[in-house]
């Protein structure tokens, strides 16, 4: 707990595949994935409650607004958060004034910030999401967005969380 594993490597080296295996989205060709002494198969509900996965693709519905996409992502995560808290998270990531804009009209960096809002809410409202699996989380973010991301990771690690991050960039953690 309290540590991050940063996976760096060239395209096609297996970073995303490893994260997808850890998230339970892809089965490994061989072996098992164990967490806290149990294999993934034996703890699927426990693992789903503990893990938060942000893929390298933003996974937003283009016809939904930023706020609607955040709400739906939280429902999928099994996180129940009041609308005011969701708005506060969107404000923290710089999207409050864009909350009603359809995802198709958001920039790539703004789309990425919807995912950062999930991390904000995980910290403040769903502390059981202790294992963050993040694939290229800083793609398309400006300097301010990268700083916000590293602050979220630091806060997560400070409270005993774990992060596994695939990236092409050097992160100052």
Short mmCIF file of C-alpha atoms in Angstrom, two decimals:
data_model
loop_
_atom_site.label_atom_id
_atom_site.label_comp_id
_atom_site.label_asym_id
_atom_site.label_seq_id
_atom_site.Cartn_x
_atom_site.Cartn_y
_atom_site.Cartn_z
CA UNK A 1 0.00 0.00 0.00
CA UNK A 2 1.05 3.59 -0.59
CA UNK A 3 3.07 2.75 -3.69
CA UNK A 4 2.80 3.21 -7.43
CA UNK A 5 4.13 1.01 -10.18
CA UNK A 6 4.81 2.99 -13.34
CA UNK A 7 4.96 0.87 -16.50
CA UNK A 8 6.96 2.53 -19.25
CA UNK A 9 7.70 0.99 -22.60
CA UNK A 10 7.29 1.29 -26.31
CA UNK A 11 4.01 0.84 -28.15
CA UNK A 12 3.02 -2.81 -28.25
CA UNK A 13 5.21 -3.83 -25.31
CA UNK A 14 2.23 -5.08 -23.28
CA UNK A 15 1.47 -2.23 -20.87
CA UNK A 16 -2.22 -2.03 -21.76
CA UNK A 17 -2.51 -5.82 -21.90
CA UNK A 18 -1.13 -6.10 -18.37
CA UNK A 19 -3.54 -3.47 -17.05
CA UNK A 20 -6.48 -5.19 -18.77
CA UNK A 21 -5.45 -8.50 -17.20
CA UNK A 22 -5.16 -6.87 -13.77
CA UNK A 23 -8.57 -5.25 -14.27
CA UNK A 24 -10.09 -8.63 -15.13
CA UNK A 25 -11.02 -7.50 -18.63
CA UNK A 26 -8.64 -9.94 -20.34
CA UNK A 27 -7.67 -13.43 -19.23
CA UNK A 28 -3.95 -14.18 -19.03
CA UNK A 29 -2.56 -16.80 -21.43
CA UNK A 30 -0.89 -18.55 -18.50
CA UNK A 31 -0.87 -18.30 -14.74
CA UNK A 32 -3.12 -16.47 -12.34
CA UNK A 33 -3.41 -12.99 -10.96
CA UNK A 34 -3.54 -12.92 -7.19
CA UNK A 35 -4.40 -10.08 -4.85
CA UNK A 36 -4.08 -10.33 -1.09
CA UNK A 37 -3.41 -14.04 -1.43
CA UNK A 38 -6.47 -14.90 -3.52
CA UNK A 39 -6.67 -15.52 -7.25
CA UNK A 40 -8.79 -13.16 -9.33
CA UNK A 41 -11.41 -15.79 -10.02
CA UNK A 42 -12.01 -16.28 -6.32
CA UNK A 43 -12.46 -12.61 -5.50
CA UNK A 44 -14.22 -11.08 -8.47
CA UNK A 45 -16.74 -9.05 -6.43
CA UNK A 46 -14.08 -7.99 -3.92
CA UNK A 47 -11.72 -7.01 -6.72
CA UNK A 48 -14.40 -5.05 -8.60
CA UNK A 49 -15.08 -3.09 -5.42
CA UNK A 50 -11.39 -2.37 -4.83
CA UNK A 51 -10.20 -1.63 -8.37
CA UNK A 52 -10.77 1.48 -10.46
CA UNK A 53 -9.75 1.20 -14.12
CA UNK A 54 -9.26 4.14 -16.47
CA UNK A 55 -8.38 2.91 -19.95
CA UNK A 56 -6.36 4.76 -22.55
CA UNK A 57 -9.61 5.41 -24.43
CA UNK A 58 -11.86 7.83 -22.56
CA UNK A 59 -14.94 5.55 -22.78
CA UNK A 60 -17.35 8.47 -22.99
CA UNK A 61 -20.71 8.44 -24.71
CA UNK A 62 -20.44 11.16 -27.33
CA UNK A 63 -24.15 12.10 -27.01
CA UNK A 64 -23.91 12.56 -23.23
CA UNK A 65 -22.62 15.67 -21.49
CA UNK A 66 -19.54 15.68 -19.28
CA UNK A 67 -21.80 15.53 -16.20
CA UNK A 68 -23.88 12.67 -17.63
CA UNK A 69 -20.75 10.70 -18.53
CA UNK A 70 -19.38 11.17 -15.03
CA UNK A 71 -22.68 10.06 -13.50
CA UNK A 72 -22.78 6.93 -15.67
CA UNK A 73 -19.14 6.06 -14.94
CA UNK A 74 -19.88 6.28 -11.22
CA UNK A 75 -22.88 3.98 -11.62
CA UNK A 76 -20.70 1.45 -13.44
CA UNK A 77 -18.11 1.80 -10.64
CA UNK A 78 -20.87 1.10 -8.11
CA UNK A 79 -20.29 4.50 -6.51
CA UNK A 80 -23.25 6.49 -5.26
CA UNK A 81 -22.35 10.18 -5.02
CA UNK A 82 -24.67 13.16 -4.63
CA UNK A 83 -25.00 15.47 -7.61
CA UNK A 84 -23.42 18.37 -5.69
CA UNK A 85 -20.31 16.29 -5.07
CA UNK A 86 -20.17 15.40 -8.76
CA UNK A 87 -20.37 19.09 -9.65
CA UNK A 88 -17.63 19.83 -7.13
CA UNK A 89 -15.41 17.20 -8.76
CA UNK A 90 -16.06 18.67 -12.20
CA UNK A 91 -15.12 22.08 -10.80
CA UNK A 92 -11.89 20.70 -9.33
CA UNK A 93 -10.84 19.33 -12.74
CA UNK A 94 -11.83 22.55 -14.56
CA UNK A 95 -15.01 21.32 -16.23
CA UNK A 96 -17.80 22.95 -14.23
CA UNK A 97 -18.53 25.48 -16.99
CA UNK A 98 -18.43 22.65 -19.59
CA UNK A 99 -20.55 20.17 -17.57
CA UNK A 100 -23.51 20.35 -19.98
CA UNK A 101 -21.44 20.20 -23.16
CA UNK A 102 -21.78 16.97 -25.15
CA UNK A 103 -18.64 14.84 -25.08
CA UNK A 104 -18.31 15.09 -28.86
CA UNK A 105 -17.75 18.85 -28.41
CA UNK A 106 -15.11 18.53 -25.68
CA UNK A 107 -11.41 18.65 -26.47
CA UNK A 108 -9.36 15.49 -25.87
CA UNK A 109 -7.91 17.04 -22.72
CA UNK A 110 -11.36 17.91 -21.42
CA UNK A 111 -12.52 14.35 -22.09
CA UNK A 112 -9.55 13.09 -20.10
CA UNK A 113 -10.50 15.39 -17.23
CA UNK A 114 -13.87 13.61 -16.92
CA UNK A 115 -11.79 10.56 -15.94
CA UNK A 116 -9.84 12.67 -13.47
CA UNK A 117 -13.16 13.66 -11.88
CA UNK A 118 -13.72 9.94 -11.21
CA UNK A 119 -10.41 9.87 -9.34
CA UNK A 120 -11.39 12.97 -7.35
CA UNK A 121 -14.63 11.28 -6.28
CA UNK A 122 -12.86 8.02 -5.53
CA UNK A 123 -10.65 9.87 -3.07
CA UNK A 124 -13.45 11.75 -1.37
CA UNK A 125 -16.43 9.41 -1.59
CA UNK A 126 -15.34 5.85 -2.25
CA UNK A 127 -12.23 4.98 -0.24
CA UNK A 128 -12.62 1.24 -0.89
CA UNK A 129 -11.38 1.88 -4.47
CA UNK A 130 -7.82 1.32 -3.29
CA UNK A 131 -6.24 -0.11 -6.46
CA UNK A 132 -6.11 2.32 -9.38
CA UNK A 133 -5.25 0.92 -12.82
CA UNK A 134 -4.52 3.84 -15.13
CA UNK A 135 -3.63 3.53 -18.80
CA UNK A 136 -2.00 6.63 -20.29
CA UNK A 137 -3.84 8.89 -17.82
CA UNK A 138 -1.99 12.04 -18.85
CA UNK A 139 -2.59 11.74 -22.60
CA UNK A 140 -3.92 15.02 -24.02
CA UNK A 141 -3.60 16.83 -20.69
CA UNK A 142 -1.94 20.21 -20.50
CA UNK A 143 0.63 21.05 -17.82
CA UNK A 144 -2.09 22.03 -15.35
CA UNK A 145 -3.93 18.76 -15.97
CA UNK A 146 -0.77 16.70 -15.44
CA UNK A 147 -0.14 18.57 -12.19
CA UNK A 148 -3.70 17.87 -11.08
CA UNK A 149 -3.22 14.18 -11.94
CA UNK A 150 0.05 13.86 -9.98
CA UNK A 151 -1.61 15.57 -7.01
CA UNK A 152 -4.46 13.05 -7.11
CA UNK A 153 -2.01 10.15 -7.28
CA UNK A 154 0.00 11.54 -4.37
CA UNK A 155 -3.15 11.93 -2.26
CA UNK A 156 -4.23 8.39 -3.15
CA UNK A 157 -0.84 6.93 -2.20
CA UNK A 158 -0.67 9.00 1.01
CA UNK A 159 -3.85 7.34 2.22
CA UNK A 160 -2.51 3.86 1.51
CA UNK A 161 -3.83 3.38 -2.01
CA UNK A 162 -2.00 1.57 -4.80
CA UNK A 163 -1.61 2.73 -8.40
CA UNK A 164 -0.44 0.87 -11.47
CA UNK A 165 0.14 3.40 -14.26
CA UNK A 166 1.04 2.73 -17.89
CA UNK A 167 2.54 5.76 -19.59
CA UNK A 168 5.02 6.94 -22.19
CA UNK A 169 5.87 9.98 -20.08
CA UNK A 170 8.07 10.40 -17.06
CA UNK A 171 5.87 11.18 -14.08
CA UNK A 172 7.07 13.19 -11.12
CA UNK A 173 5.59 11.09 -8.33
#
